């Protein structure tokens, strides 16, 4: 199911392959976010063309609208959204805790108000597995309990405890053949709580492990330290998924800690706002300095946007609020992320990840490109 | 430059070819609207894939933003918008009259306030030709004076007179090699005014003739009668362009009157609003009846949207306000229009347009498809 095919000396980075019912994912991999069953602004054909091998959807969002039973009736999420590659669904735990104005967590499960119509919904961990069975996804996540980055130890410990209990109950639910279930490590900024979680989750022998509850308001040094220590404790023969991060330069660091899977809304959300990632730093395409700039957004990029359009045109679309501006910027940003992962995989495989990573991160964090 | 290659017995429909500096356009042709230099929601690659051979942009909009001199500096509109096929620009006369809160027409030209920032702008007919020379388009339109459909005879006559005077002045301005300039027939609902216009414009020997000022509030019977009589008066060896219309069933009728070129915002605007044209009538994809419908939007369509997605998915995107919904519906609608024109051209060439047109129009005007 998961094979490490190369490791990078001097770091914990590894090159792997995750085999799913809908194809192989080369890791380290970045998953474009398709919360509602669509990567905002891109067709599945465009996603495939830019090299995405797996996408991430949100089980809770899809179960609220249009409904997981409806998607099952229609042949599952792959057919529904026209994507025949692997799909991973987040359980929606994070969204329930961040979006829902009223929520009530008990040992039994979570009661919350739908962010769509305010209706009261009660979900057990078992329900959440079944939703994902209905969706027919390749990789599902257990329901977890997130706490804010500033949470106190008591609150983090209670959330961690519930997350493990729920993981145990989730693991007992039958899934469809070929479906993989990942456990999630919580525990806030407390390394000892996370280490304890890891021990208990590993005893449940999940096919893969996610690390959640990072980049949720805690200091950056803590994010990095906790991410590193948690990864080191996870079994090397299983894929490690760091949830919801991050900037390109951060992905390079997290790969160096041994993480294999990532997802983040930044490429599409920032693209919609006119921010383009480039090999020479971030570019705010709305700036007047690009009004007459005939060059592509990223001089080193081979994506459709950069092969076809000037910065001047992209700026024109952005300041004119033209939909195509959001589409082309999102397409470029997702290509940029995929290309970054291809570069990472190549350098890990070649055994020169460490030196490459240092130079690459420096270039990525430069300011507005000339 | 324009060749009629077949005619349809019993109607004025003809199959033709318009040769431009950027390629041949098979007529009758429908031009997707790219007012600001982008067909809303579609990449040029997608436009090409769905069979569009020519697009329409707006000279006045582009000269206000980003500026025609800027576009010239960057290599012209084709390179700017990444479209290497033919481009026709409307002069913007219609938009000046419909968008601008304050406008003042004299024999010299038109003074108006920019719809973007309220600044005062004065344009002569000669200026408008030069803007289109700067843009480097294949087909340009002269500046004309539009009147509402309910205009009285005096107002329509004055507008017609000015339109001819301006056409004469426009014709004297040098254009770039290969650029074609079309005259525009105005005259409101008054056939005699239009006949007079036609005589004067034809004396100026334009490479093509457009008919403007229809579908601007007048009764439908008048639209049809005036369109028919005006087309009949135009020289058969030159292309005839009916501006800004229309519904698919109307295009079939206008082709039967002898029109060769069309443009309309309906496929993209309606697509963004969740209305899809289908071979069995119009479909409002937001309706609850499509929530579980596994069928493609149009059972007979071969476009990417219909090949890939169900009505249920398209409805989900529309009710979730996902950008992809607007994109996929626009793509389908434009493909539908292009396919309609391919069907029209085929039936004109085969000599059986008349009988086909009658049956096809009936099916197009049915209600919501089952």
XYZ file of C-alpha atoms in Angstrom:
740
model
C 0.000 0.000 0.000
C 2.836 2.392 0.850
C 6.402 1.905 -0.216
C 9.405 4.058 0.523
C 11.546 3.933 -2.611
C 14.334 6.334 -1.632
C 15.526 8.322 1.363
C 17.531 11.518 1.596
C 20.763 11.365 3.610
C 20.995 13.924 6.373
C 17.221 14.477 6.554
C 14.111 12.397 7.170
C 12.806 13.097 3.641
C 11.697 10.108 1.650
C 10.403 9.364 -1.813
C 7.464 6.950 -1.755
C 4.473 5.521 -3.539
C 0.998 5.285 -2.085
C -1.088 2.727 -3.959
C -4.840 3.307 -3.866
C -7.881 1.799 -5.553
C -7.755 4.628 -8.114
C -4.055 4.688 -8.835
C -0.630 5.381 -7.451
C 0.385 8.636 -5.769
C 4.047 9.587 -5.914
C 5.072 11.061 -2.577
C 5.860 13.583 -1.258
C 2.597 14.776 -2.811
C 0.504 17.911 -2.643
C -3.283 17.476 -2.810
C -5.307 20.308 -4.371
C -8.300 21.135 -2.176
C -11.756 20.325 -3.542
C -13.802 20.984 -0.407
C -17.208 20.867 -2.102
C -16.202 18.348 -4.776
C -14.498 20.902 -7.035
C -11.078 22.480 -7.037
C -12.219 26.093 -7.318
C -11.900 27.315 -10.900
C -10.321 24.226 -12.482
C -11.744 21.354 -14.469
C -10.578 17.813 -13.661
C -8.938 17.773 -17.103
C -6.863 20.822 -16.171
C -5.964 19.268 -12.812
C -4.718 16.154 -14.530
C -2.793 18.203 -17.079
C -0.934 20.107 -14.377
C 0.121 16.860 -12.765
C -2.136 16.453 -9.723
C -2.387 12.773 -8.780
C -4.767 13.034 -5.822
C -7.279 15.607 -4.599
C -8.750 16.309 -1.180
C -12.471 16.772 -0.559
C -14.399 17.341 2.665
C -16.715 14.583 3.870
C -18.720 16.826 6.170
C -19.292 19.545 3.566
C -20.367 17.000 0.963
C -22.632 15.189 3.398
C -24.397 18.474 4.214
C -24.685 19.318 0.500
C -25.527 17.518 -1.752
C -25.543 14.557 0.689
C -23.395 11.447 0.823
C -26.313 9.096 0.065
C -27.057 11.083 -3.082
C -23.419 10.850 -4.166
C -23.442 7.110 -3.483
C -26.609 6.703 -5.610
C -24.872 8.537 -8.433
C -21.928 6.156 -8.391
C -19.652 7.723 -5.797
C -17.598 10.883 -5.522
C -15.173 10.017 -8.333
C -17.917 9.803 -10.901
C -19.815 12.719 -9.364
C -16.927 15.146 -9.676
C -15.471 13.667 -12.850
C -12.121 12.784 -11.260
C -10.930 9.217 -11.778
C -7.734 9.518 -9.717
C -7.332 8.971 -5.977
C -9.436 11.052 -3.564
C -8.756 11.648 0.116
C -11.498 13.117 2.289
C -10.983 15.028 5.436
C -13.583 14.021 8.009
C -14.622 17.630 8.500
C -13.691 17.737 12.172
C -11.617 20.862 11.667
C -14.420 22.611 9.765
C -17.011 21.698 12.391
C -14.819 23.327 15.018
C -13.917 26.368 12.957
C -17.188 27.083 11.093
C -19.950 26.033 13.402
C -21.272 28.718 15.744
C -22.718 26.163 18.171
C -21.214 22.811 18.810
C -21.408 20.403 21.656
C -18.902 17.603 21.991
C -19.627 14.601 24.140
C -17.981 11.209 24.261
C -20.734 10.000 21.936
C -19.940 12.458 19.141
C -20.430 16.045 18.066
C -23.606 18.051 17.739
C -23.356 21.187 15.634
C -25.334 23.560 13.501
C -24.987 23.308 9.745
C -23.130 26.324 8.347
C -25.583 26.184 5.432
C -28.990 26.381 7.108
C -28.411 26.296 10.845
C -30.060 22.883 11.266
C -28.833 20.757 14.184
C -26.744 17.753 13.219
C -25.346 15.007 15.412
C -22.476 12.883 14.142
C -20.682 10.001 15.793
C -17.216 8.893 14.699
C -18.877 5.837 13.192
C -21.237 8.047 11.169
C -18.283 9.893 9.721
C -16.650 6.678 8.543
C -19.919 5.598 6.932
C -20.252 8.933 5.139
C -16.860 8.310 3.577
C -17.785 4.735 2.707
C -20.807 6.202 0.888
C -18.590 8.691 -0.933
C -16.391 5.793 -2.057
C -13.150 7.651 -1.420
C -9.711 6.054 -1.484
C -8.404 7.501 1.767
C -10.649 8.577 4.649
C -9.838 10.424 7.836
C -11.285 9.642 11.251
C -13.312 12.272 13.101
C -10.969 14.178 15.399
C -11.239 16.981 17.939
C -9.255 20.111 17.138
C -8.246 22.730 19.690
C -6.940 26.243 19.012
C -3.197 26.849 18.990
C -3.465 28.716 22.306
C -5.372 25.905 24.043
C -4.378 25.061 27.595
C -3.003 21.714 28.504
C -6.223 20.448 30.065
C -8.291 21.226 27.005
C -5.669 19.772 24.648
C -5.463 16.610 26.747
C -9.253 16.121 26.730
C -9.349 16.634 22.951
C -6.470 14.218 22.460
C -8.167 11.604 24.631
C -11.436 11.878 22.696
C -9.602 11.784 19.391
C -8.003 8.465 20.346
C -11.275 7.010 21.651
C -13.010 8.038 18.453
C -10.155 6.635 16.346
C -10.562 3.285 18.134
C -14.317 3.269 17.402
C -13.751 4.388 13.797
C -11.263 1.589 13.223
C -13.925 -0.998 14.082
C -16.302 0.201 11.343
C -16.161 -1.844 8.145
C -14.987 0.084 5.103
C -15.245 -0.877 1.456
C -12.511 -3.034 -0.090
C -9.512 -0.906 -0.975
C -10.469 2.027 1.234
C -7.712 3.239 3.553
C -8.399 4.904 6.905
C -5.881 7.275 8.455
C -5.699 8.117 12.143
C -5.080 11.715 13.226
C -2.652 12.878 15.894
C -3.906 15.832 17.938
C -2.617 17.219 21.230
C -2.095 20.903 20.583
C 1.411 22.251 21.181
C 2.238 19.595 23.780
C 4.801 17.117 22.558
C 4.201 14.617 25.350
C 0.450 14.527 24.620
C 1.227 13.952 20.954
C 3.737 11.211 21.731
C 1.111 9.477 23.841
C -1.422 9.813 20.979
C 1.062 8.366 18.516
C 1.599 5.300 20.728
C -2.123 4.660 21.049
C -2.913 5.275 17.386
C -0.042 3.107 16.189
C -1.396 0.307 18.382
C -4.573 0.552 16.253
C -2.412 -0.092 13.191
C -3.818 2.498 10.783
C -2.659 2.338 7.130
C -1.491 5.933 7.521
C -1.231 8.755 10.062
C -2.130 12.389 9.829
C -0.917 15.190 12.046
C -3.622 17.772 12.704
C -4.037 20.827 14.870
C -0.937 22.642 13.644
C -0.825 26.114 12.072
C -3.991 26.935 14.027
C -2.761 30.015 15.840
C 0.301 28.741 17.735
C 3.735 30.312 17.312
C 5.667 29.240 14.264
C 8.589 27.847 16.250
C 6.132 25.580 18.055
C 4.555 24.437 14.784
C 7.952 23.430 13.507
C 9.122 21.739 16.695
C 5.894 19.789 17.189
C 5.689 18.796 13.516
C 9.268 17.512 13.637
C 8.981 15.569 16.871
C 5.615 14.051 15.940
C 6.857 12.888 12.526
C 9.892 11.277 14.129
C 7.603 9.209 16.341
C 5.416 7.859 13.544
C 6.207 4.469 11.995
C 8.460 4.939 8.955
C 6.680 2.292 6.884
C 3.381 4.213 6.897
C 2.545 7.449 5.042
C 2.555 10.645 7.109
C 0.130 13.407 6.232
C 0.551 16.916 7.618
C -2.871 18.509 7.382
C -3.666 21.953 6.002
C -0.187 23.385 5.363
C 1.446 25.353 3.870
C 3.622 27.812 1.966
C 6.025 26.318 -0.600
C 9.109 26.976 1.547
C 7.374 25.295 4.493
C 6.517 22.204 2.463
C 10.222 21.746 1.768
C 10.930 21.850 5.504
C 8.117 19.439 6.335
C 9.319 17.008 3.673
C 12.703 17.180 5.396
C 10.941 16.061 8.613
C 9.570 12.981 6.846
C 6.060 14.039 5.823
C 4.621 12.528 2.625
C 1.240 14.189 2.024
C 0.046 17.790 2.152
C -3.011 19.846 1.347
C -3.606 23.575 1.508
C -6.055 26.152 0.167
C -3.308 28.719 -0.465
C -2.671 28.039 -4.187
C -6.330 28.496 -5.121
C -7.391 31.045 -2.496
C -4.372 33.278 -3.106
C -4.780 32.789 -6.844
C -8.324 34.154 -6.630
C -6.923 37.166 -4.804
C -4.267 37.862 -7.428
C -1.281 36.439 -5.579
C 0.943 34.177 -7.656
C 3.688 31.948 -6.311
C 6.821 32.095 -8.449
C 10.264 30.573 -8.373
C 11.576 34.054 -7.490
C 9.079 34.830 -4.720
C 5.476 35.993 -4.385
C 3.903 38.272 -6.978
C 0.886 40.507 -6.338
C -0.405 40.771 -9.878
C -2.608 43.804 -9.126
C 0.375 46.093 -8.627
C 0.763 48.912 -11.157
C 4.326 47.806 -11.879
C 2.960 44.885 -13.909
C 0.636 46.968 -16.107
C 3.052 46.895 -19.072
C 5.085 43.840 -18.153
C 5.242 41.479 -21.146
C 6.870 38.633 -19.195
C 5.123 35.544 -17.869
C 4.231 35.487 -14.177
C 7.066 33.061 -13.462
C 10.019 33.140 -15.848
C 10.854 29.499 -15.122
C 7.338 28.043 -15.263
C 5.985 25.806 -18.024
C 2.274 25.959 -17.066
C -0.444 26.993 -19.530
C -0.787 30.410 -17.871
C 2.923 31.186 -18.090
C 3.267 29.750 -21.600
C 0.363 31.870 -22.897
C -0.113 35.119 -20.991
C 1.861 38.158 -19.848
C 1.817 39.701 -16.399
C 0.144 42.699 -18.075
C -2.774 40.522 -19.216
C -3.101 38.762 -15.854
C -3.133 42.168 -14.158
C -5.791 43.389 -16.589
C -7.980 40.383 -15.728
C -7.451 40.885 -11.992
C -8.229 44.605 -11.935
C -11.218 43.986 -14.242
C -12.517 41.310 -11.841
C -12.652 38.843 -14.705
C -13.266 35.225 -13.665
C -10.515 34.058 -16.011
C -7.974 35.920 -13.872
C -8.836 33.757 -10.866
C -8.774 30.624 -13.016
C -5.393 31.305 -14.627
C -3.764 32.311 -11.332
C -5.164 29.216 -9.570
C -3.981 27.022 -12.424
C -0.495 28.520 -12.251
C -0.288 28.241 -8.465
C -1.379 24.608 -8.464
C 1.090 23.835 -11.253
C 3.746 25.609 -9.202
C 2.971 23.413 -6.180
C 2.981 20.255 -8.317
C 6.274 21.263 -9.913
C 7.725 21.922 -6.471
C 6.729 18.401 -5.411
C 8.223 16.941 -8.609
C 11.472 18.784 -7.838
C 11.373 17.554 -4.244
C 10.823 13.959 -5.346
C 13.623 14.154 -7.880
C 16.107 15.558 -5.393
C 15.165 13.067 -2.695
C 15.574 10.232 -5.197
C 18.949 11.587 -6.313
C 20.108 11.858 -2.705
C 20.782 15.595 -2.852
C 17.631 16.918 -1.181
C 19.405 18.617 1.693
C 21.584 21.052 -0.262
C 18.898 21.700 -2.863
C 16.280 22.421 -0.165
C 18.370 25.104 1.464
C 18.950 27.052 -1.745
C 15.388 26.623 -2.962
C 13.824 27.857 0.255
C 15.956 30.961 0.160
C 14.785 31.845 -3.356
C 11.151 31.176 -2.486
C 11.167 33.634 0.368
C 12.504 36.552 -1.633
C 10.142 39.472 -2.098
C 8.249 40.675 -5.150
C 10.202 39.432 -8.220
C 11.831 42.083 -10.420
C -12.006 38.089 -48.684
C -15.557 36.707 -48.535
C -16.795 33.851 -50.652
C -20.240 32.340 -50.748
C -19.692 28.627 -51.285
C -23.302 27.383 -51.159
C -26.838 28.725 -50.956
C -30.010 27.219 -49.563
C -32.954 26.955 -51.966
C -36.118 28.614 -50.713
C -34.282 30.847 -48.230
C -31.572 33.510 -48.311
C -29.248 31.354 -46.191
C -25.753 30.899 -47.459
C -22.620 29.030 -46.530
C -19.507 31.171 -46.839
C -15.902 31.744 -45.881
C -14.501 34.963 -44.488
C -10.737 35.114 -44.936
C -8.898 37.287 -42.397
C -5.276 37.969 -41.515
C -5.574 35.384 -38.715
C -7.394 32.640 -40.552
C -10.606 31.630 -42.240
C -14.033 31.845 -40.600
C -16.682 29.433 -41.832
C -19.993 31.259 -42.030
C -22.680 31.432 -40.768
C -20.570 31.887 -37.641
C -21.244 32.718 -34.016
C -18.636 34.855 -32.232
C -18.213 34.331 -28.480
C -18.136 37.678 -26.683
C -14.840 38.737 -25.079
C -15.745 42.321 -24.162
C -12.725 42.967 -21.975
C -10.380 40.676 -23.900
C -11.607 37.462 -22.259
C -14.567 35.212 -22.913
C -15.813 35.044 -19.337
C -14.739 31.805 -17.675
C -12.998 30.145 -20.628
C -9.370 29.864 -21.651
C -8.447 30.417 -25.316
C -7.490 26.725 -25.435
C -11.022 25.761 -24.380
C -12.523 28.167 -26.930
C -10.491 26.590 -29.694
C -11.410 23.100 -28.503
C -15.132 23.868 -28.670
C -14.772 25.060 -32.237
C -14.880 28.870 -32.032
C -13.110 30.377 -35.040
C -13.496 34.061 -34.225
C -14.183 36.082 -31.077
C -15.615 39.530 -30.517
C -14.024 42.121 -28.246
C -14.987 45.702 -27.485
C -12.687 48.469 -28.685
C -14.074 51.093 -26.339
C -13.874 48.899 -23.236
C -10.307 47.891 -24.046
C -9.257 51.445 -24.814
C -10.575 52.570 -21.425
C -8.844 49.633 -19.703
C -6.023 48.638 -20.140
C -5.650 51.095 -23.055
C -5.195 50.455 -26.756
C -1.676 51.952 -26.819
C -0.638 49.551 -24.076
C -2.062 46.620 -26.013
C -0.244 47.794 -29.145
C 3.048 48.008 -27.218
C 2.520 44.445 -26.030
C 2.130 43.161 -29.587
C -1.587 43.639 -30.213
C -4.791 42.139 -28.897
C -4.160 38.636 -30.263
C -0.967 38.214 -28.294
C -2.393 40.066 -25.279
C -5.354 37.725 -24.866
C -3.582 34.583 -26.115
C -5.957 34.061 -29.040
C -4.317 33.543 -32.424
C -7.538 33.279 -34.443
C -9.530 36.114 -36.001
C -10.825 38.919 -33.761
C -13.619 41.347 -34.544
C -14.047 44.415 -32.365
C -17.221 46.306 -31.885
C -16.524 50.037 -31.864
C -18.273 50.434 -28.542
C -20.931 52.800 -29.837
C -23.681 50.652 -28.361
C -21.969 50.479 -24.967
C -21.347 54.231 -24.892
C -25.056 54.771 -25.436
C -26.205 52.111 -23.010
C -23.635 52.390 -20.188
C -22.659 56.010 -20.036
C -24.739 58.203 -17.715
C -23.771 61.395 -19.531
C -23.095 61.612 -23.205
C -23.157 64.388 -25.690
C -23.219 63.660 -29.400
C -22.233 66.291 -31.914
C -21.312 65.999 -35.551
C -17.693 65.942 -34.435
C -18.036 62.860 -32.252
C -19.232 61.697 -28.867
C -18.308 62.952 -25.436
C -19.098 60.609 -22.575
C -18.113 59.675 -19.082
C -16.082 56.518 -18.559
C -18.174 53.832 -16.867
C -15.011 52.964 -14.907
C -14.006 56.224 -13.271
C -16.391 58.902 -14.539
C -13.662 60.774 -16.441
C -14.772 62.729 -19.532
C -13.740 61.238 -22.850
C -14.211 62.611 -26.334
C -13.986 60.280 -29.321
C -14.293 61.030 -33.009
C -15.126 58.323 -35.546
C -11.513 58.612 -36.702
C -10.262 57.999 -33.153
C -12.297 54.823 -32.964
C -10.738 53.472 -36.154
C -7.278 54.269 -34.805
C -8.018 52.475 -31.533
C -8.801 49.367 -33.541
C -5.677 49.805 -35.676
C -3.734 49.890 -32.390
C -5.478 46.734 -31.188
C -4.484 45.041 -34.461
C -7.837 43.339 -34.915
C -8.918 41.557 -38.085
C -12.349 43.135 -38.431
C -13.225 46.555 -37.011
C -16.559 48.316 -36.755
C -17.153 52.009 -37.401
C -18.503 54.220 -34.628
C -22.282 54.361 -34.966
C -25.152 56.082 -33.197
C -27.707 53.766 -31.604
C -31.226 54.764 -30.671
C -33.669 52.866 -28.441
C -36.227 50.585 -30.041
C -38.992 53.061 -29.186
C -37.199 56.025 -30.789
C -39.289 58.411 -32.865
C -38.663 58.888 -36.511
C -36.892 62.232 -36.119
C -34.416 60.844 -33.608
C -33.819 57.700 -35.650
C -33.263 59.774 -38.797
C -30.734 62.042 -37.083
C -28.872 59.020 -35.713
C -28.888 57.358 -39.126
C -27.577 60.501 -40.781
C -24.738 60.816 -38.291
C -23.922 57.138 -38.579
C -23.470 57.519 -42.348
C -21.420 60.708 -42.002
C -19.204 59.011 -39.452
C -18.914 55.907 -41.650
C -17.701 58.120 -44.497
C -15.075 59.724 -42.271
C -14.054 56.349 -40.840
C -13.591 54.904 -44.302
C -10.970 57.553 -45.092
C -8.724 56.569 -42.167
C -5.835 54.295 -43.097
C -5.976 50.870 -41.494
C -3.233 48.269 -41.247
C -2.746 45.800 -44.109
C -5.285 42.993 -43.877
C -7.654 44.818 -41.528
C -11.275 44.871 -42.643
C -13.685 47.665 -41.729
C -17.437 47.029 -41.603
C -20.085 49.705 -41.935
C -23.135 49.608 -39.654
C -26.742 50.121 -40.712
C -28.840 51.998 -38.146
C -32.273 53.631 -38.551
C -34.349 52.190 -35.744
C -37.540 50.409 -36.768
C -37.934 52.440 -39.967
C -37.328 50.386 -43.073
C -37.075 53.372 -45.403
C -34.409 54.987 -43.224
C -32.505 51.723 -43.230
C -32.840 51.326 -47.000
C -31.422 54.828 -47.427
C -28.540 53.964 -45.078
C -27.800 50.808 -47.018
C -27.556 52.772 -50.276
C -25.155 55.294 -48.813
C -23.019 52.741 -46.995
C -22.784 50.473 -50.037
C -21.572 53.468 -52.031
C -18.653 53.593 -49.589
C -17.851 50.005 -50.553
C -17.176 48.468 -47.130
C -15.740 44.920 -47.016
C -18.758 43.949 -44.899
C -21.944 45.349 -43.397
C -23.386 45.075 -39.933
C -26.969 45.679 -38.915
C -27.222 47.356 -35.512
C -29.955 48.801 -33.358
C -32.174 45.710 -33.344
C -33.367 43.832 -30.263
C -33.044 47.090 -28.325
C -36.585 47.276 -26.989
C -38.710 47.211 -30.155
C -41.441 44.627 -30.700
C -40.264 41.267 -31.891
C -42.285 41.365 -35.095
C -40.529 44.613 -35.973
C -37.103 43.113 -35.224
C -37.843 40.291 -37.624
C -39.340 42.440 -40.380
C -36.565 45.036 -40.258
C -33.819 42.402 -40.078
C -35.273 40.629 -43.112
C -35.765 43.689 -45.257
C -32.376 45.156 -44.376
C -30.535 41.918 -45.193
C -32.297 41.692 -48.543
C -30.974 45.139 -49.452
C -27.338 44.409 -48.632
C -24.963 43.281 -51.395
C -24.887 39.470 -51.544
C -21.151 39.303 -52.171
C -20.302 40.896 -48.813
C -20.637 39.378 -45.323
C -23.641 40.474 -43.275
C -23.328 40.740 -39.519
C -26.394 41.018 -37.293
C -25.152 42.549 -34.066
C -25.917 41.344 -30.559
C -28.461 38.569 -31.189
C -29.731 36.095 -30.186
C -31.401 32.937 -28.961
C -30.537 29.740 -30.875
C -33.942 29.546 -32.574
C -33.568 33.175 -33.660
C -30.137 32.566 -35.153
C -31.695 29.932 -37.407
C -34.240 32.471 -38.600
C -31.637 35.170 -39.171
C -29.466 32.748 -41.137
C -32.528 32.134 -43.301
C -32.620 35.892 -43.976
C -29.040 35.818 -45.246
C -26.980 36.846 -42.202
C -23.484 35.402 -41.855
C -22.110 36.615 -38.521
C -23.548 36.817 -35.010
C -22.489 37.616 -31.485
C -24.388 37.467 -28.225
C -23.680 37.407 -24.491
C -26.461 34.873 -23.823
C -24.369 31.658 -23.826
C -21.942 32.973 -21.217
C -24.256 35.253 -19.212
C -26.992 32.644 -18.973
C -24.400 29.989 -18.244
C -23.200 31.981 -15.243
C -26.802 32.121 -14.053
C -27.304 28.365 -14.343
C -29.297 28.346 -17.583
C -28.165 25.779 -20.116
C -29.239 25.625 -23.734
C -29.995 22.077 -24.837
C -31.209 20.395 -27.982
C -34.484 19.747 -26.136
C -35.002 23.271 -24.794
C -33.726 25.439 -21.946
C -32.664 23.922 -18.661
C -32.535 25.808 -15.350
C -29.954 23.711 -13.585
C -30.826 25.092 -10.143
C -34.215 23.357 -10.095
C -34.671 20.650 -7.454
C -35.756 18.189 -10.144
C -32.116 17.856 -11.230
C -30.722 17.109 -7.756
C -30.474 13.354 -8.441
C -30.400 13.422 -12.225
C -27.463 11.326 -13.473
C -27.852 12.404 -17.098
C -25.758 14.986 -18.915
C -27.258 18.460 -19.348
C -27.931 17.784 -23.027
C -28.392 14.153 -24.022
C -27.165 14.862 -27.548
C -24.158 17.016 -26.735
C -20.513 15.977 -27.096
C -18.931 18.873 -25.148
C -16.556 18.328 -22.227
C -19.252 19.279 -19.706
C -21.793 16.808 -21.094
C -19.207 14.063 -21.589
C -18.000 14.367 -17.987
C -20.668 15.621 -15.588
C -24.246 14.879 -14.544
C -27.038 17.394 -14.108
C -26.848 16.530 -10.402
C -23.224 17.680 -10.240
C -23.865 20.839 -12.261
C -26.765 21.656 -9.935
C -24.558 21.057 -6.905
C -21.986 23.510 -8.301
C -24.666 26.097 -9.090
C -26.404 25.981 -5.696
C -22.994 25.980 -3.983
C -21.987 29.098 -5.971
C -18.869 27.309 -7.164
C -16.988 29.092 -9.950
C -16.628 25.824 -11.847
C -20.410 25.735 -12.299
C -20.320 28.991 -14.258
C -17.339 27.762 -16.270
C -18.844 24.400 -17.207
C -22.220 25.906 -18.110
C -20.584 28.630 -20.225
C -18.424 26.037 -21.936
C -21.459 23.898 -22.709
C -23.529 26.843 -23.960
C -20.773 28.068 -26.253
C -20.235 24.550 -27.569
C -23.976 24.331 -28.121
C -23.929 27.553 -30.163
C -20.916 26.376 -32.178
C -22.566 23.014 -32.826
C -25.725 24.804 -33.920
C -23.688 26.812 -36.427
C -21.951 23.639 -37.664
C -25.379 22.057 -38.174
C -26.601 25.166 -39.954
C -23.576 25.227 -42.261
C -23.936 21.541 -43.030
C -27.616 21.837 -43.901
C -27.120 24.934 -46.003
C -24.324 23.169 -47.898
C -26.497 20.093 -48.405
C -29.341 22.247 -49.710
C -31.830 21.120 -47.064
C -31.655 24.063 -44.650
C -35.291 25.016 -44.990
C -36.916 21.795 -43.770
C -34.245 21.202 -41.134
C -34.599 24.741 -39.774
C -38.324 24.368 -39.179
C -38.015 21.164 -37.162
C -34.953 22.341 -35.253
C -36.544 25.605 -34.182
C -39.559 23.775 -32.836
C -37.430 21.522 -30.646
C -35.348 24.432 -29.387
C -38.370 26.285 -28.111
C -39.738 23.445 -26.036
C -39.746 23.976 -22.285
C -37.620 22.447 -19.581
C -36.367 19.074 -20.904
C -37.627 15.928 -19.177
